[in-house]
mmCIF file with all atom_site columns, C-alpha atoms in Angstrom:
data_model
loop_
_atom_site.group_PDB
_atom_site.id
_atom_site.type_symbol
_atom_site.label_atom_id
_atom_site.label_alt_id
_atom_site.label_comp_id
_atom_site.label_asym_id
_atom_site.label_entity_id
_atom_site.label_seq_id
_atom_site.pdbx_PDB_ins_code
_atom_site.Cartn_x
_atom_site.Cartn_y
_atom_site.Cartn_z
_atom_site.occupancy
_atom_site.B_iso_or_equiv
_atom_site.pdbx_formal_charge
_atom_site.auth_seq_id
_atom_site.auth_comp_id
_atom_site.auth_asym_id
_atom_site.auth_atom_id
_atom_site.pdbx_PDB_model_num
ATOM 1   C CA . MET A 1 1   ? 115.373 78.575  115.827 1.00 52.00 ? 1   MET A CA 1
ATOM 2   C CA . THR A 1 2   ? 115.554 80.512  119.028 1.00 67.00 ? 2   THR A CA 1
ATOM 3   C CA . PHE A 1 3   ? 112.522 82.683  119.565 1.00 85.00 ? 3   PHE A CA 1
ATOM 4   C CA . PRO A 1 4   ? 113.541 86.352  119.913 1.00 88.00 ? 4   PRO A CA 1
ATOM 5   C CA . ALA A 1 5   ? 113.604 87.834  123.393 1.00 91.00 ? 5   ALA A CA 1
ATOM 6   C CA . LEU A 1 6   ? 110.653 90.178  123.666 1.00 94.00 ? 6   LEU A CA 1
ATOM 7   C CA . PRO A 1 7   ? 110.020 92.947  126.140 1.00 94.00 ? 7   PRO A CA 1
ATOM 8   C CA . THR A 1 8   ? 106.862 92.501  128.169 1.00 92.00 ? 8   THR A CA 1
ATOM 9   C CA . ARG A 1 9   ? 103.941 94.290  126.550 1.00 95.00 ? 9   ARG A CA 1
ATOM 10  C CA . GLU A 1 10  ? 102.907 97.390  128.476 1.00 93.00 ? 10  GLU A CA 1
ATOM 11  C CA . GLY A 1 11  ? 99.346  98.141  129.505 1.00 94.00 ? 11  GLY A CA 1
ATOM 12  C CA . ASP A 1 12  ? 96.163  96.163  129.809 1.00 95.00 ? 12  ASP A CA 1
ATOM 13  C CA . ARG A 1 13  ? 95.262  93.337  127.501 1.00 96.00 ? 13  ARG A CA 1
ATOM 14  C CA . PRO A 1 14  ? 92.976  94.542  124.676 1.00 98.00 ? 14  PRO A CA 1
ATOM 15  C CA . GLU A 1 15  ? 89.442  93.224  124.316 1.00 98.00 ? 15  GLU A CA 1
ATOM 16  C CA . THR A 1 16  ? 89.176  90.486  121.707 1.00 98.00 ? 16  THR A CA 1
ATOM 17  C CA . GLY A 1 17  ? 86.362  88.344  120.454 1.00 95.00 ? 17  GLY A CA 1
ATOM 18  C CA . PRO A 1 18  ? 85.971  84.833  121.849 1.00 93.00 ? 18  PRO A CA 1
ATOM 19  C CA . GLU A 1 19  ? 84.973  83.224  118.555 1.00 92.00 ? 19  GLU A CA 1
ATOM 20  C CA . VAL A 1 20  ? 85.731  83.164  114.847 1.00 92.00 ? 20  VAL A CA 1
ATOM 21  C CA . PRO A 1 21  ? 86.337  85.615  113.309 1.00 92.00 ? 21  PRO A CA 1
ATOM 22  C CA . HIS A 1 22  ? 88.834  86.344  116.062 1.00 95.00 ? 22  HIS A CA 1
ATOM 23  C CA . LEU A 1 23  ? 89.160  90.142  116.106 1.00 95.00 ? 23  LEU A CA 1
ATOM 24  C CA . GLN A 1 24  ? 90.485  92.829  118.429 1.00 98.00 ? 24  GLN A CA 1
ATOM 25  C CA . TYR A 1 25  ? 88.012  95.482  119.605 1.00 97.00 ? 25  TYR A CA 1
ATOM 26  C CA . THR A 1 26  ? 90.126  97.912  121.644 1.00 98.00 ? 26  THR A CA 1
ATOM 27  C CA . GLN A 1 27  ? 93.657  99.314  121.387 1.00 98.00 ? 27  GLN A CA 1
ATOM 28  C CA . ILE A 1 28  ? 93.703  99.119  117.601 1.00 97.00 ? 28  ILE A CA 1
ATOM 29  C CA . SER A 1 29  ? 96.653  100.222 115.450 1.00 98.00 ? 29  SER A CA 1
ATOM 30  C CA . PRO A 1 30  ? 96.842  103.792 114.177 1.00 98.00 ? 30  PRO A CA 1
ATOM 31  C CA . PRO A 1 31  ? 96.471  103.773 110.358 1.00 97.00 ? 31  PRO A CA 1
ATOM 32  C CA . GLN A 1 32  ? 100.095 104.786 109.716 1.00 98.00 ? 32  GLN A CA 1
ATOM 33  C CA . ILE A 1 33  ? 101.445 101.975 111.921 1.00 98.00 ? 33  ILE A CA 1
ATOM 34  C CA . LYS A 1 34  ? 99.226  99.409  110.220 1.00 97.00 ? 34  LYS A CA 1
ATOM 35  C CA . GLU A 1 35  ? 100.233 100.628 106.768 1.00 97.00 ? 35  GLU A CA 1
ATOM 36  C CA . GLU A 1 36  ? 103.929 100.584 107.663 1.00 98.00 ? 36  GLU A CA 1
ATOM 37  C CA . LEU A 1 37  ? 103.567 97.005  108.922 1.00 97.00 ? 37  LEU A CA 1
ATOM 38  C CA . ARG A 1 38  ? 101.736 95.956  105.761 1.00 97.00 ? 38  ARG A CA 1
ATOM 39  C CA . HIS A 1 39  ? 104.426 97.522  103.569 1.00 97.00 ? 39  HIS A CA 1
ATOM 40  C CA . TRP A 1 40  ? 107.195 95.849  105.577 1.00 97.00 ? 40  TRP A CA 1
ATOM 41  C CA . MET A 1 41  ? 105.527 92.437  105.330 1.00 95.00 ? 41  MET A CA 1
ATOM 42  C CA . ALA A 1 42  ? 105.151 92.820  101.544 1.00 94.00 ? 42  ALA A CA 1
ATOM 43  C CA . THR A 1 43  ? 108.756 93.866  100.936 1.00 94.00 ? 43  THR A CA 1
ATOM 44  C CA . ALA A 1 44  ? 111.012 92.434  103.660 1.00 93.00 ? 44  ALA A CA 1
ATOM 45  C CA . LEU A 1 45  ? 110.203 88.732  103.385 1.00 92.00 ? 45  LEU A CA 1
ATOM 46  C CA . PRO A 1 46  ? 111.708 87.021  100.324 1.00 92.00 ? 46  PRO A CA 1
ATOM 47  C CA . GLY A 1 47  ? 109.694 84.507  98.341  1.00 92.00 ? 47  GLY A CA 1
ATOM 48  C CA . ILE A 1 48  ? 106.257 85.703  99.420  1.00 93.00 ? 48  ILE A CA 1
ATOM 49  C CA . VAL A 1 49  ? 103.288 87.191  97.638  1.00 95.00 ? 49  VAL A CA 1
ATOM 50  C CA . PRO A 1 50  ? 100.697 89.408  99.350  1.00 96.00 ? 50  PRO A CA 1
ATOM 51  C CA . GLY A 1 51  ? 96.958  89.091  98.861  1.00 95.00 ? 51  GLY A CA 1
ATOM 52  C CA . HIS A 1 52  ? 93.614  88.672  100.570 1.00 95.00 ? 52  HIS A CA 1
ATOM 53  C CA . SER A 1 53  ? 93.491  86.001  103.237 1.00 96.00 ? 53  SER A CA 1
ATOM 54  C CA . GLU A 1 54  ? 92.045  82.659  102.185 1.00 95.00 ? 54  GLU A CA 1
ATOM 55  C CA . ILE A 1 55  ? 90.622  82.006  105.635 1.00 93.00 ? 55  ILE A CA 1
ATOM 56  C CA . SER A 1 56  ? 89.640  85.302  107.265 1.00 94.00 ? 56  SER A CA 1
ATOM 57  C CA . VAL A 1 57  ? 87.162  88.112  106.633 1.00 92.00 ? 57  VAL A CA 1
ATOM 58  C CA . PRO A 1 58  ? 87.452  89.862  103.223 1.00 92.00 ? 58  PRO A CA 1
ATOM 59  C CA . SER A 1 59  ? 89.242  92.938  104.620 1.00 93.00 ? 59  SER A CA 1
ATOM 60  C CA . THR A 1 60  ? 92.123  90.784  105.909 1.00 96.00 ? 60  THR A CA 1
ATOM 61  C CA . TRP A 1 61  ? 95.425  91.126  104.097 1.00 96.00 ? 61  TRP A CA 1
ATOM 62  C CA . ALA A 1 62  ? 97.851  88.182  104.103 1.00 97.00 ? 62  ALA A CA 1
ATOM 63  C CA . VAL A 1 63  ? 101.270 86.980  103.016 1.00 97.00 ? 63  VAL A CA 1
ATOM 64  C CA . PHE A 1 64  ? 101.702 83.649  101.247 1.00 97.00 ? 64  PHE A CA 1
ATOM 65  C CA . LEU A 1 65  ? 104.745 81.573  100.423 1.00 96.00 ? 65  LEU A CA 1
ATOM 66  C CA . SER A 1 66  ? 105.301 81.852  96.679  1.00 93.00 ? 66  SER A CA 1
ATOM 67  C CA . ASP A 1 67  ? 108.859 81.179  95.550  1.00 84.00 ? 67  ASP A CA 1
ATOM 68  C CA . VAL A 1 68  ? 109.659 79.225  98.695  1.00 85.00 ? 68  VAL A CA 1
ATOM 69  C CA . ALA A 1 69  ? 108.439 75.777  99.678  1.00 87.00 ? 69  ALA A CA 1
ATOM 70  C CA . PRO A 1 70  ? 107.182 75.383  103.242 1.00 94.00 ? 70  PRO A CA 1
ATOM 71  C CA . ALA A 1 71  ? 109.617 73.850  105.689 1.00 94.00 ? 71  ALA A CA 1
ATOM 72  C CA . GLU A 1 72  ? 109.087 70.191  106.443 1.00 93.00 ? 72  GLU A CA 1
ATOM 73  C CA . GLY A 1 73  ? 106.625 69.851  109.305 1.00 93.00 ? 73  GLY A CA 1
ATOM 74  C CA . ALA A 1 74  ? 105.495 73.508  109.257 1.00 94.00 ? 74  ALA A CA 1
ATOM 75  C CA . ARG A 1 75  ? 101.768 73.822  109.967 1.00 94.00 ? 75  ARG A CA 1
ATOM 76  C CA . LEU A 1 76  ? 100.482 76.895  108.144 1.00 96.00 ? 76  LEU A CA 1
ATOM 77  C CA . PHE A 1 77  ? 96.954  78.245  107.727 1.00 94.00 ? 77  PHE A CA 1
ATOM 78  C CA . LEU A 1 78  ? 94.187  76.148  106.267 1.00 89.00 ? 78  LEU A CA 1
ATOM 79  C CA . PRO A 1 79  ? 92.645  75.609  103.773 1.00 89.00 ? 79  PRO A CA 1
ATOM 80  C CA . ARG A 1 80  ? 95.855  74.828  101.838 1.00 88.00 ? 80  ARG A CA 1
ATOM 81  C CA . GLY A 1 81  ? 98.136  74.455  104.834 1.00 88.00 ? 81  GLY A CA 1
ATOM 82  C CA . ASN A 1 82  ? 101.241 75.307  102.815 1.00 91.00 ? 82  ASN A CA 1
ATOM 83  C CA . ALA A 1 83  ? 101.107 78.981  101.853 1.00 96.00 ? 83  ALA A CA 1
ATOM 84  C CA . GLU A 1 84  ? 99.420  81.542  104.168 1.00 96.00 ? 84  GLU A CA 1
ATOM 85  C CA . PHE A 1 85  ? 101.435 82.000  107.356 1.00 97.00 ? 85  PHE A CA 1
ATOM 86  C CA . ALA A 1 86  ? 100.447 85.490  108.547 1.00 97.00 ? 86  ALA A CA 1
ATOM 87  C CA . HIS A 1 87  ? 97.570  87.880  108.068 1.00 97.00 ? 87  HIS A CA 1
ATOM 88  C CA . LEU A 1 88  ? 96.790  91.410  109.142 1.00 98.00 ? 88  LEU A CA 1
ATOM 89  C CA . HIS A 1 89  ? 93.283  92.452  110.182 1.00 97.00 ? 89  HIS A CA 1
ATOM 90  C CA . ALA A 1 90  ? 91.738  95.891  109.672 1.00 96.00 ? 90  ALA A CA 1
ATOM 91  C CA . ASP A 1 91  ? 92.179  96.515  113.429 1.00 97.00 ? 91  ASP A CA 1
ATOM 92  C CA . GLY A 1 92  ? 95.965  95.961  113.105 1.00 98.00 ? 92  GLY A CA 1
ATOM 93  C CA . SER A 1 93  ? 96.027  92.619  114.921 1.00 98.00 ? 93  SER A CA 1
ATOM 94  C CA . LEU A 1 94  ? 97.749  89.690  113.274 1.00 98.00 ? 94  LEU A CA 1
ATOM 95  C CA . HIS A 1 95  ? 97.180  85.978  113.168 1.00 97.00 ? 95  HIS A CA 1
ATOM 96  C CA . LEU A 1 96  ? 100.403 84.031  112.854 1.00 97.00 ? 96  LEU A CA 1
ATOM 97  C CA . ALA A 1 97  ? 101.474 80.438  112.286 1.00 97.00 ? 97  ALA A CA 1
ATOM 98  C CA . LEU A 1 98  ? 104.242 80.299  114.869 1.00 96.00 ? 98  LEU A CA 1
ATOM 99  C CA . ASP A 1 99  ? 106.431 77.321  115.735 1.00 96.00 ? 99  ASP A CA 1
ATOM 100 C CA . PRO A 1 100 ? 104.505 75.480  118.486 1.00 95.00 ? 100 PRO A CA 1
ATOM 101 C CA . ALA A 1 101 ? 107.750 75.299  120.491 1.00 95.00 ? 101 ALA A CA 1
ATOM 102 C CA . ASP A 1 102 ? 107.694 79.122  120.622 1.00 96.00 ? 102 ASP A CA 1
ATOM 103 C CA . HIS A 1 103 ? 104.077 79.422  121.813 1.00 96.00 ? 103 HIS A CA 1
ATOM 104 C CA . PRO A 1 104 ? 104.876 79.383  125.564 1.00 95.00 ? 104 PRO A CA 1
ATOM 105 C CA . ALA A 1 105 ? 107.460 82.196  125.289 1.00 94.00 ? 105 ALA A CA 1
ATOM 106 C CA . PHE A 1 106 ? 105.204 84.228  123.009 1.00 96.00 ? 106 PHE A CA 1
ATOM 107 C CA . LEU A 1 107 ? 102.133 83.875  125.217 1.00 95.00 ? 107 LEU A CA 1
ATOM 108 C CA . ALA A 1 108 ? 104.123 84.620  128.400 1.00 94.00 ? 108 ALA A CA 1
ATOM 109 C CA . SER A 1 109 ? 105.369 87.888  126.864 1.00 94.00 ? 109 SER A CA 1
ATOM 110 C CA . GLY A 1 110 ? 101.841 89.367  126.869 1.00 96.00 ? 110 GLY A CA 1
ATOM 111 C CA . TRP A 1 111 ? 101.940 90.263  123.151 1.00 97.00 ? 111 TRP A CA 1
ATOM 112 C CA . GLY A 1 112 ? 99.103  88.006  122.172 1.00 97.00 ? 112 GLY A CA 1
ATOM 113 C CA . GLU A 1 113 ? 96.808  85.099  122.807 1.00 97.00 ? 113 GLU A CA 1
ATOM 114 C CA . LYS A 1 114 ? 95.682  81.760  121.434 1.00 96.00 ? 114 LYS A CA 1
ATOM 115 C CA . HIS A 1 115 ? 93.230  81.625  118.545 1.00 96.00 ? 115 HIS A CA 1
ATOM 116 C CA . PRO A 1 116 ? 89.755  80.379  119.595 1.00 93.00 ? 116 PRO A CA 1
ATOM 117 C CA . LEU A 1 117 ? 90.383  77.149  117.635 1.00 91.00 ? 117 LEU A CA 1
ATOM 118 C CA . TYR A 1 118 ? 93.837  76.636  119.169 1.00 91.00 ? 118 TYR A CA 1
ATOM 119 C CA . GLU A 1 119 ? 92.674  73.872  121.510 1.00 89.00 ? 119 GLU A CA 1
ATOM 120 C CA . ARG A 1 120 ? 91.336  72.024  118.458 1.00 90.00 ? 120 ARG A CA 1
ATOM 121 C CA . GLY A 1 121 ? 94.822  71.854  116.944 1.00 87.00 ? 121 GLY A CA 1
ATOM 122 C CA . VAL A 1 122 ? 94.884  75.086  114.928 1.00 90.00 ? 122 VAL A CA 1
ATOM 123 C CA . ASN A 1 123 ? 98.468  76.386  114.955 1.00 94.00 ? 123 ASN A CA 1
ATOM 124 C CA . VAL A 1 124 ? 97.540  80.080  115.132 1.00 95.00 ? 124 VAL A CA 1
ATOM 125 C CA . VAL A 1 125 ? 98.184  82.814  117.675 1.00 97.00 ? 125 VAL A CA 1
ATOM 126 C CA . MET A 1 126 ? 97.017  86.424  117.670 1.00 98.00 ? 126 MET A CA 1
ATOM 127 C CA . PHE A 1 127 ? 99.573  89.221  117.953 1.00 98.00 ? 127 PHE A CA 1
ATOM 128 C CA . TYR A 1 128 ? 97.843  92.274  119.415 1.00 98.00 ? 128 TYR A CA 1
ATOM 129 C CA . ALA A 1 129 ? 97.704  95.339  117.174 1.00 98.00 ? 129 ALA A CA 1
ATOM 130 C CA . PRO A 1 130 ? 100.873 97.418  117.501 1.00 98.00 ? 130 PRO A CA 1
ATOM 131 C CA . ARG A 1 131 ? 100.004 100.811 118.954 1.00 98.00 ? 131 ARG A CA 1
ATOM 132 C CA . ASP A 1 132 ? 103.257 102.687 118.258 1.00 98.00 ? 132 ASP A CA 1
ATOM 133 C CA . GLN A 1 133 ? 106.631 102.435 116.530 1.00 97.00 ? 133 GLN A CA 1
ATOM 134 C CA . ALA A 1 134 ? 108.248 100.412 119.336 1.00 97.00 ? 134 ALA A CA 1
ATOM 135 C CA . GLU A 1 135 ? 105.448 97.842  119.241 1.00 98.00 ? 135 GLU A CA 1
ATOM 136 C CA . LEU A 1 136 ? 105.712 97.728  115.443 1.00 98.00 ? 136 LEU A CA 1
ATOM 137 C CA . GLU A 1 137 ? 109.350 96.670  115.814 1.00 97.00 ? 137 GLU A CA 1
ATOM 138 C CA . VAL A 1 138 ? 108.292 93.841  118.152 1.00 97.00 ? 138 VAL A CA 1
ATOM 139 C CA . ALA A 1 139 ? 105.676 92.714  115.612 1.00 98.00 ? 139 ALA A CA 1
ATOM 140 C CA . LYS A 1 140 ? 108.374 92.565  112.922 1.00 97.00 ? 140 LYS A CA 1
ATOM 141 C CA . LYS A 1 141 ? 110.522 90.297  115.107 1.00 96.00 ? 141 LYS A CA 1
ATOM 142 C CA . VAL A 1 142 ? 107.644 87.897  115.716 1.00 97.00 ? 142 VAL A CA 1
ATOM 143 C CA . ILE A 1 143 ? 106.632 87.885  112.038 1.00 97.00 ? 143 ILE A CA 1
ATOM 144 C CA . ALA A 1 144 ? 110.254 87.145  111.113 1.00 95.00 ? 144 ALA A CA 1
ATOM 145 C CA . ALA A 1 145 ? 110.120 84.165  113.502 1.00 95.00 ? 145 ALA A CA 1
ATOM 146 C CA . CYS A 1 146 ? 106.931 82.982  111.755 1.00 96.00 ? 146 CYS A CA 1
ATOM 147 C CA . TYR A 1 147 ? 108.605 83.340  108.380 1.00 95.00 ? 147 TYR A CA 1
ATOM 148 C CA . GLN A 1 148 ? 111.553 81.296  109.578 1.00 95.00 ? 148 GLN A CA 1
ATOM 149 C CA . TYR A 1 149 ? 109.199 78.605  110.909 1.00 96.00 ? 149 TYR A CA 1
ATOM 150 C CA . ALA A 1 150 ? 107.258 78.575  107.621 1.00 96.00 ? 150 ALA A CA 1
ATOM 151 C CA . THR A 1 151 ? 110.305 78.433  105.354 1.00 95.00 ? 151 THR A CA 1
ATOM 152 C CA . GLY A 1 152 ? 113.071 76.956  107.475 1.00 92.00 ? 152 GLY A CA 1
ATOM 153 C CA . ARG A 1 153 ? 115.266 79.943  106.743 1.00 85.00 ? 153 ARG A CA 1
ATOM 154 C CA . ALA A 1 154 ? 115.784 83.296  108.342 1.00 78.00 ? 154 ALA A CA 1
ATOM 155 C CA . PRO A 1 155 ? 114.801 86.404  106.389 1.00 72.00 ? 155 PRO A CA 1
ATOM 156 C CA . ILE A 1 156 ? 117.259 89.238  106.017 1.00 63.00 ? 156 ILE A CA 1
ATOM 157 C CA . VAL A 1 157 ? 115.364 91.671  108.177 1.00 54.00 ? 157 VAL A CA 1
ATOM 158 C CA . THR A 1 158 ? 116.058 95.179  109.350 1.00 50.00 ? 158 THR A CA 1
ATOM 159 C CA . THR A 1 159 ? 113.584 96.268  111.988 1.00 47.00 ? 159 THR A CA 1
ATOM 160 C CA . ALA A 1 160 ? 114.850 99.709  112.929 1.00 47.00 ? 160 ALA A CA 1
ATOM 161 C CA . ALA A 1 161 ? 113.976 102.690 110.785 1.00 45.00 ? 161 ALA A CA 1
ATOM 162 C CA . ALA A 1 162 ? 116.931 103.921 108.739 1.00 38.00 ? 162 ALA A CA 1
#
């Protein structure tokens, strides 16, 4: 897969915590943006089931592979390692299992950072909370890339509002 070209994120980097749980403290998503993202994740990605994260704080909402087997070699979230590939925190930030080959392009774009356990082999990056509709569309592109990494197939995704 070719990682989608992303515009450079505007503005300062938000404040995030240095440890687990890895949360974002400033520049959080407005409620309507977060809810639109949650709805999109639950409906636009085939073969998934939404639910509470198996690894994060109780308020964290996640998507799990359900009707789709993970792609060979895909490293998804522990503890199972074969189901949860993205979760959305109450602040609007996301943790994503992204193809390690895409990490350099993602990190260079300014849209996120490494998880505190990244250097210990955890295949997770944080996508900063989308602050507006344009940033929501970028989040959808990156989540679609995570879905493709997790499943080995591209979702049929429409990112622009109809």
